[in-house]
């Protein structure tokens, strides 16, 4: 369950907040138009200015032609970046699985925070409200079963929108979208797809006529990606800035024990818990650490490292229990606490 949040006309909205008399007037943030002669571009425009056809990335001279009477303001990056930081901090109070994508956009993984989509919707509403109270700015939120769906959903009802796409609604939702709404399909790919399918104004559902083979043939690896996305699938995960380095579970027995059956079965269920959590990270592990505290409170750990491997029960329990048995035979004393921990490899794509 993923939430995507995108601030509405971000730079311009911050400027309106700073100067409420700009509200309701067309406002453009970007380089100085210098009476229409300048060469820079538009960073963003508020919705009044967009009505004149002004958009992000457009030459500022063109914007000036479209609407000379608009208010033109320089980009105040320091200000937007302070606001941005504050917004992300708010988001991180909801879930520490937060991926900042740009100044005004981030994903939250809600899987462990919300039990169902109604709860996720409530979280989305609360988040918008918190940002409005703290920063006096509106945002748009999308919630869906993966990052792509969440992102497209946040665009659905801009400004000040909240759109929830439940898993069963995914296909219906995405099918009627334009192919350009799919992240990764730009104007060039759109043209090529139009050519292949012999039709313009392509909708996502039109893409289903293309087989995996054909797409891979024409677009390589990206083709496979398009095939999946056209079916509402996207398995990329939310990448947090500070990723989990290791993860473990431990338990203290009510009464110190020497019973091998109790010790082993407890260790087995701890291993299972650790593996289930580690799987969610979708990263390989390189080390397993077994912890044992004996009567009298002295703790011992033993660890084993190996080439990066998927965290499976066989691996974590299998290797972990060997370490545990070593510790138990060395010490031969009643056990007070047991634990197991896995250490992840660093992931590359950050
Ligand atoms: P966006 O979220 O793409 O746009 P936006 O927030 O202005 O408007 P919307 O309501 O449609 O979300 O980009 C966020 C900020 O990034 C935007 O306010 C200004 C900056 N930006 C640029 O400087 N240049 C660009 O080409 C784009 C697209 C954005
Ligand atoms: Mg935005």
mmCIF file of C-alpha atoms and ligand atoms in Angstrom:
data_model
loop_
_atom_site.group_PDB
_atom_site.id
_atom_site.type_symbol
_atom_site.label_atom_id
_atom_site.label_comp_id
_atom_site.label_asym_id
_atom_site.label_seq_id
_atom_site.Cartn_x
_atom_site.Cartn_y
_atom_site.Cartn_z
ATOM 1 C CA UNK A 1 0.000 0.000 0.000
ATOM 2 C CA UNK A 2 1.766 3.118 -1.254
ATOM 3 C CA UNK A 3 0.973 6.794 -0.821
ATOM 4 C CA UNK A 4 2.294 9.454 -3.163
ATOM 5 C CA UNK A 5 2.161 13.117 -2.213
ATOM 6 C CA UNK A 6 2.806 16.003 -4.569
ATOM 7 C CA UNK A 7 2.509 19.642 -3.573
ATOM 8 C CA UNK A 8 0.235 21.813 -5.712
ATOM 9 C CA UNK A 9 1.985 24.403 -7.957
ATOM 10 C CA UNK A 10 4.724 24.242 -5.375
ATOM 11 C CA UNK A 11 7.089 27.203 -5.902
ATOM 12 C CA UNK A 12 4.211 29.498 -6.834
ATOM 13 C CA UNK A 13 2.050 28.380 -3.933
ATOM 14 C CA UNK A 14 4.856 29.130 -1.484
ATOM 15 C CA UNK A 15 5.181 32.606 -3.027
ATOM 16 C CA UNK A 16 1.430 33.176 -2.681
ATOM 17 C CA UNK A 17 1.663 32.194 0.959
ATOM 18 C CA UNK A 18 4.468 34.682 1.520
ATOM 19 C CA UNK A 19 2.518 37.431 -0.289
ATOM 20 C CA UNK A 20 -1.216 36.805 -0.050
ATOM 21 C CA UNK A 21 -1.907 39.767 -2.362
ATOM 22 C CA UNK A 22 -0.601 37.592 -5.238
ATOM 23 C CA UNK A 23 -3.485 35.166 -4.693
ATOM 24 C CA UNK A 24 -5.915 35.151 -7.595
ATOM 25 C CA UNK A 25 -3.381 36.838 -9.899
ATOM 26 C CA UNK A 26 -1.437 34.944 -12.567
ATOM 27 C CA UNK A 27 1.966 34.239 -11.027
ATOM 28 C CA UNK A 28 5.054 32.825 -12.679
ATOM 29 C CA UNK A 29 8.183 31.694 -10.848
ATOM 30 C CA UNK A 30 11.275 31.475 -13.022
ATOM 31 C CA UNK A 31 13.883 33.647 -14.646
ATOM 32 C CA UNK A 32 13.342 37.337 -15.120
ATOM 33 C CA UNK A 33 11.505 37.902 -18.445
ATOM 34 C CA UNK A 34 13.179 41.340 -18.853
ATOM 35 C CA UNK A 35 10.317 42.596 -20.928
ATOM 36 C CA UNK A 36 10.190 39.442 -23.056
ATOM 37 C CA UNK A 37 13.840 39.486 -24.158
ATOM 38 C CA UNK A 38 15.312 37.012 -21.643
ATOM 39 C CA UNK A 39 16.367 33.434 -22.416
ATOM 40 C CA UNK A 40 15.547 31.575 -19.193
ATOM 41 C CA UNK A 41 12.608 29.269 -18.423
ATOM 42 C CA UNK A 42 9.497 29.017 -16.282
ATOM 43 C CA UNK A 43 9.982 26.923 -13.146
ATOM 44 C CA UNK A 44 6.306 26.824 -12.377
ATOM 45 C CA UNK A 45 3.152 28.892 -12.592
ATOM 46 C CA UNK A 46 0.029 29.095 -10.466
ATOM 47 C CA UNK A 47 -3.275 27.902 -11.908
ATOM 48 C CA UNK A 48 -4.351 31.403 -12.986
ATOM 49 C CA UNK A 49 -1.210 31.696 -15.105
ATOM 50 C CA UNK A 50 -1.670 28.167 -16.450
ATOM 51 C CA UNK A 51 -5.009 29.312 -17.880
ATOM 52 C CA UNK A 52 -2.954 31.458 -20.273
ATOM 53 C CA UNK A 53 -1.095 28.353 -21.425
ATOM 54 C CA UNK A 54 1.994 28.924 -19.291
ATOM 55 C CA UNK A 55 3.694 25.746 -18.044
ATOM 56 C CA UNK A 56 6.880 24.511 -16.342
ATOM 57 C CA UNK A 57 9.944 24.399 -18.564
ATOM 58 C CA UNK A 58 8.531 26.855 -21.105
ATOM 59 C CA UNK A 59 10.794 29.678 -22.349
ATOM 60 C CA UNK A 60 10.178 32.694 -20.152
ATOM 61 C CA UNK A 61 9.951 34.865 -23.292
ATOM 62 C CA UNK A 62 7.053 32.736 -24.511
ATOM 63 C CA UNK A 63 5.343 32.967 -21.127
ATOM 64 C CA UNK A 64 5.741 36.726 -21.281
ATOM 65 C CA UNK A 65 4.064 36.802 -24.688
ATOM 66 C CA UNK A 66 1.179 34.684 -23.412
ATOM 67 C CA UNK A 67 0.646 36.829 -20.327
ATOM 68 C CA UNK A 68 2.718 40.001 -19.930
ATOM 69 C CA UNK A 69 0.648 41.210 -16.990
ATOM 70 C CA UNK A 70 1.465 38.161 -14.847
ATOM 71 C CA UNK A 71 3.573 38.618 -11.728
ATOM 72 C CA UNK A 72 7.073 37.289 -12.439
ATOM 73 C CA UNK A 73 9.159 36.199 -9.459
ATOM 74 C CA UNK A 74 12.681 34.795 -9.218
ATOM 75 C CA UNK A 75 13.266 31.283 -7.901
ATOM 76 C CA UNK A 76 13.929 31.380 -4.162
ATOM 77 C CA UNK A 77 15.386 27.898 -3.734
ATOM 78 C CA UNK A 78 16.407 28.370 -0.095
ATOM 79 C CA UNK A 79 12.874 29.166 0.905
ATOM 80 C CA UNK A 80 11.325 26.232 -1.012
ATOM 81 C CA UNK A 81 13.911 23.854 0.325
ATOM 82 C CA UNK A 82 13.124 24.858 3.931
ATOM 83 C CA UNK A 83 9.419 24.296 3.282
ATOM 84 C CA UNK A 84 10.214 21.029 1.555
ATOM 85 C CA UNK A 85 12.210 19.752 4.528
ATOM 86 C CA UNK A 86 9.351 20.567 6.866
ATOM 87 C CA UNK A 87 6.849 18.693 4.671
ATOM 88 C CA UNK A 88 9.025 15.598 4.468
ATOM 89 C CA UNK A 89 9.510 15.664 8.245
ATOM 90 C CA UNK A 90 5.732 15.577 8.624
ATOM 91 C CA UNK A 91 5.538 12.672 6.187
ATOM 92 C CA UNK A 92 8.212 10.792 8.102
ATOM 93 C CA UNK A 93 6.138 10.947 11.255
ATOM 94 C CA UNK A 94 3.581 8.793 9.418
ATOM 95 C CA UNK A 95 6.018 6.159 8.185
ATOM 96 C CA UNK A 96 9.796 5.989 8.202
ATOM 97 C CA UNK A 97 9.575 4.311 4.832
ATOM 98 C CA UNK A 98 9.607 7.596 2.969
ATOM 99 C CA UNK A 99 11.248 8.268 -0.380
ATOM 100 C CA UNK A 100 11.850 11.877 -1.340
ATOM 101 C CA UNK A 101 11.663 12.196 -5.086
ATOM 102 C CA UNK A 102 12.048 15.931 -5.590
ATOM 103 C CA UNK A 103 11.397 19.186 -3.765
ATOM 104 C CA UNK A 104 7.677 18.641 -3.640
ATOM 105 C CA UNK A 105 7.088 14.948 -4.050
ATOM 106 C CA UNK A 106 7.531 11.818 -1.931
ATOM 107 C CA UNK A 107 6.324 8.251 -1.529
ATOM 108 C CA UNK A 108 5.341 6.590 1.740
ATOM 109 C CA UNK A 109 5.057 2.863 2.173
ATOM 110 C CA UNK A 110 1.931 2.391 4.281
ATOM 111 C CA UNK A 111 1.981 -1.399 4.335
ATOM 112 C CA UNK A 112 2.935 -1.605 7.983
ATOM 113 C CA UNK A 113 1.046 1.504 9.065
ATOM 114 C CA UNK A 114 -2.423 0.920 7.642
ATOM 115 C CA UNK A 115 -4.422 -2.299 7.878
ATOM 116 C CA UNK A 116 -6.647 -1.514 4.906
ATOM 117 C CA UNK A 117 -7.405 1.135 2.307
ATOM 118 C CA UNK A 118 -9.916 2.954 4.520
ATOM 119 C CA UNK A 119 -7.193 3.449 7.099
ATOM 120 C CA UNK A 120 -4.787 4.495 4.374
ATOM 121 C CA UNK A 121 -7.302 7.066 3.164
ATOM 122 C CA UNK A 122 -7.618 8.462 6.681
ATOM 123 C CA UNK A 123 -3.818 8.718 6.889
ATOM 124 C CA UNK A 124 -3.792 10.572 3.563
ATOM 125 C CA UNK A 125 -6.421 13.015 4.791
ATOM 126 C CA UNK A 126 -4.586 13.607 8.074
ATOM 127 C CA UNK A 127 -1.320 14.150 6.250
ATOM 128 C CA UNK A 128 -2.841 16.816 3.995
ATOM 129 C CA UNK A 129 -4.356 18.486 7.047
ATOM 130 C CA UNK A 130 -1.058 18.464 8.959
ATOM 131 C CA UNK A 131 0.754 20.073 6.017
ATOM 132 C CA UNK A 132 -1.976 22.665 5.630
ATOM 133 C CA UNK A 133 -1.830 23.575 9.315
ATOM 134 C CA UNK A 134 1.925 23.677 9.590
ATOM 135 C CA UNK A 135 2.857 25.172 6.222
ATOM 136 C CA UNK A 136 -0.436 26.670 4.984
ATOM 137 C CA UNK A 137 -0.054 24.807 1.694
ATOM 138 C CA UNK A 138 -2.279 22.370 -0.166
ATOM 139 C CA UNK A 139 -1.089 19.078 -1.568
ATOM 140 C CA UNK A 140 -2.475 16.192 -3.586
ATOM 141 C CA UNK A 141 -2.331 12.605 -2.454
ATOM 142 C CA UNK A 142 -2.742 9.321 -4.293
ATOM 143 C CA UNK A 143 -2.940 5.881 -2.722
ATOM 144 C CA UNK A 144 -2.611 2.605 -4.570
ATOM 145 C CA UNK A 145 -1.110 -0.840 -4.586
ATOM 146 C CA UNK A 146 2.239 0.318 -5.974
ATOM 147 C CA UNK A 147 4.286 3.439 -6.674
ATOM 148 C CA UNK A 148 3.056 3.908 -10.219
ATOM 149 C CA UNK A 149 -0.632 3.725 -9.280
ATOM 150 C CA UNK A 150 -0.113 6.032 -6.287
ATOM 151 C CA UNK A 151 1.686 8.581 -8.454
ATOM 152 C CA UNK A 152 -0.955 8.602 -11.182
ATOM 153 C CA UNK A 153 -3.670 8.786 -8.508
ATOM 154 C CA UNK A 154 -2.100 11.881 -6.938
ATOM 155 C CA UNK A 155 -2.453 13.652 -10.311
ATOM 156 C CA UNK A 156 -6.086 12.624 -10.625
ATOM 157 C CA UNK A 157 -7.744 15.335 -8.601
ATOM 158 C CA UNK A 158 -5.216 18.168 -8.421
ATOM 159 C CA UNK A 159 -5.216 20.654 -6.684
ATOM 160 C CA UNK A 160 -5.992 19.632 -3.104
ATOM 161 C CA UNK A 161 -6.938 16.124 -4.203
ATOM 162 C CA UNK A 162 -7.087 12.755 -2.500
ATOM 163 C CA UNK A 163 -7.591 9.693 -4.683
ATOM 164 C CA UNK A 164 -7.594 6.120 -3.444
ATOM 165 C CA UNK A 165 -7.346 3.323 -5.988
ATOM 166 C CA UNK A 166 -8.168 0.030 -4.312
ATOM 167 C CA UNK A 167 -6.439 -3.063 -5.700
ATOM 168 C CA UNK A 168 -9.627 -4.261 -7.429
ATOM 169 C CA UNK A 169 -10.000 -0.883 -9.148
ATOM 170 C CA UNK A 170 -6.440 -0.761 -10.479
ATOM 171 C CA UNK A 171 -7.048 -2.110 -13.974
ATOM 172 C CA UNK A 172 -10.155 0.006 -14.531
ATOM 173 C CA UNK A 173 -8.330 3.079 -13.282
ATOM 174 C CA UNK A 174 -5.241 2.679 -15.393
ATOM 175 C CA UNK A 175 -6.881 1.405 -18.589
ATOM 176 C CA UNK A 176 -8.512 4.711 -19.431
ATOM 177 C CA UNK A 177 -5.420 6.811 -18.708
ATOM 178 C CA UNK A 178 -3.387 8.245 -21.541
ATOM 179 C CA UNK A 179 -0.143 6.330 -22.210
ATOM 180 C CA UNK A 180 1.707 9.533 -21.301
ATOM 181 C CA UNK A 181 0.455 9.176 -17.734
ATOM 182 C CA UNK A 182 2.681 6.127 -17.335
ATOM 183 C CA UNK A 183 5.988 7.141 -15.809
ATOM 184 C CA UNK A 184 8.696 6.280 -18.313
ATOM 185 C CA UNK A 185 6.614 6.958 -21.418
ATOM 186 C CA UNK A 186 7.654 10.332 -22.803
ATOM 187 C CA UNK A 187 6.720 12.054 -26.065
ATOM 188 C CA UNK A 188 9.213 10.009 -28.090
ATOM 189 C CA UNK A 189 8.021 6.624 -26.861
ATOM 190 C CA UNK A 190 4.440 7.788 -27.280
ATOM 191 C CA UNK A 191 5.107 8.590 -30.957
ATOM 192 C CA UNK A 192 6.739 5.196 -31.502
ATOM 193 C CA UNK A 193 3.833 3.406 -29.855
ATOM 194 C CA UNK A 194 1.361 5.376 -31.980
ATOM 195 C CA UNK A 195 3.282 4.324 -35.044
ATOM 196 C CA UNK A 196 3.305 0.639 -34.042
ATOM 197 C CA UNK A 197 -0.380 0.595 -33.161
ATOM 198 C CA UNK A 198 -1.415 2.824 -36.061
ATOM 199 C CA UNK A 199 -3.496 5.121 -33.908
ATOM 200 C CA UNK A 200 -3.111 8.384 -32.006
ATOM 201 C CA UNK A 201 -4.374 9.511 -28.589
ATOM 202 C CA UNK A 202 -3.329 6.153 -27.153
ATOM 203 C CA UNK A 203 -4.886 4.937 -23.926
ATOM 204 C CA UNK A 204 -3.189 2.465 -21.616
ATOM 205 C CA UNK A 205 -5.680 -0.227 -22.562
ATOM 206 C CA UNK A 206 -4.524 0.036 -26.205
ATOM 207 C CA UNK A 207 -1.091 -1.137 -25.089
ATOM 208 C CA UNK A 208 -2.498 -4.519 -24.147
ATOM 209 C CA UNK A 209 -2.553 -5.398 -27.834
ATOM 210 C CA UNK A 210 1.235 -5.555 -27.745
ATOM 211 C CA UNK A 211 2.811 -8.784 -26.559
ATOM 212 C CA UNK A 212 5.772 -8.937 -24.221
ATOM 213 C CA UNK A 213 7.921 -10.247 -27.096
ATOM 214 C CA UNK A 214 6.981 -7.430 -29.405
ATOM 215 C CA UNK A 215 7.585 -4.751 -26.757
ATOM 216 C CA UNK A 216 10.952 -6.223 -25.793
ATOM 217 C CA UNK A 217 11.834 -6.431 -29.443
ATOM 218 C CA UNK A 218 11.051 -2.762 -30.044
ATOM 219 C CA UNK A 219 12.096 -1.194 -26.738
ATOM 220 C CA UNK A 220 14.418 -3.684 -25.035
ATOM 221 C CA UNK A 221 14.271 -3.812 -21.239
ATOM 222 C CA UNK A 222 12.016 -0.773 -21.165
ATOM 223 C CA UNK A 223 9.513 -2.721 -23.253
ATOM 224 C CA UNK A 224 9.135 -5.319 -20.519
ATOM 225 C CA UNK A 225 8.550 -2.472 -18.102
ATOM 226 C CA UNK A 226 5.850 -0.972 -20.338
ATOM 227 C CA UNK A 227 4.176 -4.387 -20.623
ATOM 228 C CA UNK A 228 3.919 -4.681 -16.837
ATOM 229 C CA UNK A 229 2.897 -1.089 -16.255
ATOM 230 C CA UNK A 230 0.104 -1.322 -18.825
ATOM 231 C CA UNK A 231 -1.293 -4.049 -16.555
ATOM 232 C CA UNK A 232 -1.026 -1.903 -13.429
ATOM 233 C CA UNK A 233 2.111 -3.640 -12.192
ATOM 234 C CA UNK A 234 5.147 -1.975 -10.704
ATOM 235 C CA UNK A 235 7.347 -3.741 -8.210
ATOM 236 C CA UNK A 236 9.804 -0.944 -7.451
ATOM 237 C CA UNK A 237 10.032 -0.316 -3.733
ATOM 238 C CA UNK A 238 10.039 2.836 -1.666
ATOM 239 C CA UNK A 239 13.694 3.704 -1.185
ATOM 240 C CA UNK A 240 14.393 5.378 2.126
ATOM 241 C CA UNK A 241 17.340 7.711 2.594
ATOM 242 C CA UNK A 242 18.595 5.953 5.683
ATOM 243 C CA UNK A 243 18.141 2.332 4.909
ATOM 244 C CA UNK A 244 17.983 -0.401 7.498
ATOM 245 C CA UNK A 245 21.443 -1.817 8.108
ATOM 246 C CA UNK A 246 20.349 -4.786 10.144
ATOM 247 C CA UNK A 247 17.260 -6.276 11.608
ATOM 248 C CA UNK A 248 16.694 -8.675 14.483
ATOM 249 C CA UNK A 249 14.349 -10.149 17.034
ATOM 250 C CA UNK A 250 14.980 -11.401 20.532
ATOM 251 C CA UNK A 251 12.984 -12.818 23.374
ATOM 252 C CA UNK A 252 13.494 -13.305 27.110
ATOM 253 C CA UNK A 253 12.175 -16.515 28.623
ATOM 254 C CA UNK A 254 9.778 -16.218 31.553
ATOM 255 C CA UNK A 255 12.018 -18.687 33.353
ATOM 256 C CA UNK A 256 15.608 -19.490 32.425
ATOM 257 C CA UNK A 257 15.658 -22.760 30.568
ATOM 258 C CA UNK A 258 17.937 -25.633 29.604
ATOM 259 C CA UNK A 259 15.240 -27.495 27.669
ATOM 260 C CA UNK A 260 16.675 -27.961 24.140
ATOM 261 C CA UNK A 261 13.223 -28.340 22.608
ATOM 262 C CA UNK A 262 12.042 -25.004 24.023
ATOM 263 C CA UNK A 263 15.267 -23.285 23.031
ATOM 264 C CA UNK A 264 15.291 -24.633 19.497
ATOM 265 C CA UNK A 265 11.619 -24.030 18.785
ATOM 266 C CA UNK A 266 11.874 -20.481 20.144
ATOM 267 C CA UNK A 267 14.880 -19.876 17.946
ATOM 268 C CA UNK A 268 12.991 -21.247 14.994
ATOM 269 C CA UNK A 269 10.092 -18.849 15.436
ATOM 270 C CA UNK A 270 12.440 -15.883 15.975
ATOM 271 C CA UNK A 271 14.208 -16.804 12.738
ATOM 272 C CA UNK A 272 10.885 -16.938 10.933
ATOM 273 C CA UNK A 273 9.937 -13.467 12.187
ATOM 274 C CA UNK A 274 13.285 -12.038 11.154
ATOM 275 C CA UNK A 275 13.036 -13.597 7.699
ATOM 276 C CA UNK A 276 9.516 -12.249 7.177
ATOM 277 C CA UNK A 277 10.644 -8.727 8.086
ATOM 278 C CA UNK A 278 13.900 -9.000 6.138
ATOM 279 C CA UNK A 279 11.977 -10.046 3.027
ATOM 280 C CA UNK A 280 10.125 -6.748 3.046
ATOM 281 C CA UNK A 281 13.438 -4.967 2.583
ATOM 282 C CA UNK A 282 13.927 -6.847 -0.684
ATOM 283 C CA UNK A 283 17.667 -6.916 -0.163
ATOM 284 C CA UNK A 284 20.243 -9.631 0.296
ATOM 285 C CA UNK A 285 21.887 -10.347 3.612
ATOM 286 C CA UNK A 286 25.573 -11.006 4.255
ATOM 287 C CA UNK A 287 25.731 -11.871 7.945
ATOM 288 C CA UNK A 288 23.679 -13.735 10.545
ATOM 289 C CA UNK A 289 24.210 -13.059 14.240
ATOM 290 C CA UNK A 290 22.939 -15.278 17.030
ATOM 291 C CA UNK A 291 22.650 -13.792 20.523
ATOM 292 C CA UNK A 292 22.388 -15.762 23.718
ATOM 293 C CA UNK A 293 22.195 -14.420 27.270
ATOM 294 C CA UNK A 294 22.734 -16.920 30.037
ATOM 295 C CA UNK A 295 21.760 -16.998 33.666
ATOM 296 C CA UNK A 296 23.756 -14.272 35.380
ATOM 297 C CA UNK A 297 23.205 -11.864 32.458
ATOM 298 C CA UNK A 298 26.348 -12.487 30.473
ATOM 299 C CA UNK A 299 25.629 -12.247 26.754
ATOM 300 C CA UNK A 300 27.433 -13.942 23.916
ATOM 301 C CA UNK A 301 27.120 -13.533 20.185
ATOM 302 C CA UNK A 302 28.371 -15.611 17.316
ATOM 303 C CA UNK A 303 28.132 -14.645 13.702
ATOM 304 C CA UNK A 304 28.712 -15.987 10.250
ATOM 305 C CA UNK A 305 29.231 -14.016 7.037
ATOM 306 C CA UNK A 306 28.871 -15.187 3.452
ATOM 307 C CA UNK A 307 28.388 -13.948 -0.092
ATOM 308 C CA UNK A 308 25.138 -11.917 -0.341
ATOM 309 C CA UNK A 309 22.122 -14.207 -0.265
ATOM 310 C CA UNK A 310 18.341 -13.899 -0.114
ATOM 311 C CA UNK A 311 17.078 -14.098 3.474
ATOM 312 C CA UNK A 312 15.279 -17.443 3.534
ATOM 313 C CA UNK A 313 14.162 -19.490 6.533
ATOM 314 C CA UNK A 314 16.532 -22.288 5.553
ATOM 315 C CA UNK A 315 19.456 -19.915 5.526
ATOM 316 C CA UNK A 316 18.705 -17.876 8.647
ATOM 317 C CA UNK A 317 17.477 -20.720 10.796
ATOM 318 C CA UNK A 318 19.900 -23.266 9.329
ATOM 319 C CA UNK A 319 23.020 -21.174 9.878
ATOM 320 C CA UNK A 320 21.725 -19.424 12.991
ATOM 321 C CA UNK A 321 20.929 -22.630 14.855
ATOM 322 C CA UNK A 322 24.441 -23.957 14.250
ATOM 323 C CA UNK A 323 25.836 -20.831 15.912
ATOM 324 C CA UNK A 324 23.340 -21.277 18.729
ATOM 325 C CA UNK A 325 24.340 -24.890 19.305
ATOM 326 C CA UNK A 326 27.987 -23.816 19.446
ATOM 327 C CA UNK A 327 27.159 -21.260 22.118
ATOM 328 C CA UNK A 328 25.033 -23.707 24.102
ATOM 329 C CA UNK A 329 27.670 -26.443 24.152
ATOM 330 C CA UNK A 330 30.432 -23.987 25.031
ATOM 331 C CA UNK A 331 28.547 -22.473 27.951
ATOM 332 C CA UNK A 332 26.255 -25.288 29.072
ATOM 333 C CA UNK A 333 24.154 -22.987 31.262
ATOM 334 C CA UNK A 334 20.457 -22.077 31.515
ATOM 335 C CA UNK A 335 19.385 -19.597 28.853
ATOM 336 C CA UNK A 336 17.727 -16.320 29.728
ATOM 337 C CA UNK A 337 17.469 -14.593 26.343
ATOM 338 C CA UNK A 338 17.728 -15.643 22.708
ATOM 339 C CA UNK A 339 18.028 -13.504 19.622
ATOM 340 C CA UNK A 340 18.856 -13.576 15.951
ATOM 341 C CA UNK A 341 19.826 -10.708 13.655
ATOM 342 C CA UNK A 342 20.640 -10.376 9.969
ATOM 343 C CA UNK A 343 22.876 -7.707 8.412
ATOM 344 C CA UNK A 344 21.996 -6.472 4.941
ATOM 345 C CA UNK A 345 24.303 -5.642 2.076
ATOM 346 C CA UNK A 346 24.249 -1.998 0.991
ATOM 347 C CA UNK A 347 21.962 -1.528 -1.978
ATOM 348 C CA UNK A 348 23.459 0.053 -5.074
ATOM 349 C CA UNK A 349 20.770 2.314 -6.429
ATOM 350 C CA UNK A 350 21.131 5.211 -4.022
HETATM 351 P P1 LIG B 1 5.704 19.727 -10.178
HETATM 352 O O1 LIG B 1 5.154 18.970 -9.039
HETATM 353 O O2 LIG B 1 5.917 19.022 -11.483
HETATM 354 O O3 LIG B 1 4.782 20.983 -10.494
HETATM 355 P P2 LIG B 1 4.024 21.943 -9.527
HETATM 356 O O4 LIG B 1 4.119 21.516 -8.102
HETATM 357 O O5 LIG B 1 4.507 23.338 -9.791
HETATM 358 O O6 LIG B 1 2.543 21.866 -10.037
HETATM 359 P P3 LIG B 1 1.466 20.694 -9.825
HETATM 360 O O7 LIG B 1 0.345 21.333 -9.070
HETATM 361 O O8 LIG B 1 1.078 20.287 -11.204
HETATM 362 O O9 LIG B 1 2.152 19.621 -9.053
HETATM 363 O O10 LIG B 1 7.107 20.359 -9.784
HETATM 364 C C1 LIG B 1 7.405 20.811 -8.472
HETATM 365 C C2 LIG B 1 8.286 22.031 -8.488
HETATM 366 O O11 LIG B 1 9.493 21.769 -9.187
HETATM 367 C C3 LIG B 1 7.651 23.213 -9.201
HETATM 368 O O12 LIG B 1 6.848 23.996 -8.348
HETATM 369 C C4 LIG B 1 8.840 23.955 -9.739
HETATM 370 C C5 LIG B 1 9.904 22.917 -9.932
HETATM 371 N N1 LIG B 1 10.025 22.599 -11.376
HETATM 372 C C6 LIG B 1 10.967 23.299 -12.144
HETATM 373 O O13 LIG B 1 11.711 24.132 -11.617
HETATM 374 N N2 LIG B 1 11.063 23.030 -13.487
HETATM 375 C C7 LIG B 1 10.252 22.110 -14.113
HETATM 376 O O14 LIG B 1 10.352 21.904 -15.342
HETATM 377 C C8 LIG B 1 9.273 21.388 -13.322
HETATM 378 C C9 LIG B 1 8.364 20.392 -13.965
HETATM 379 C C10 LIG B 1 9.211 21.672 -11.977
HETATM 380 MG MG1 LIG B 2 3.769 19.505 -7.557
#
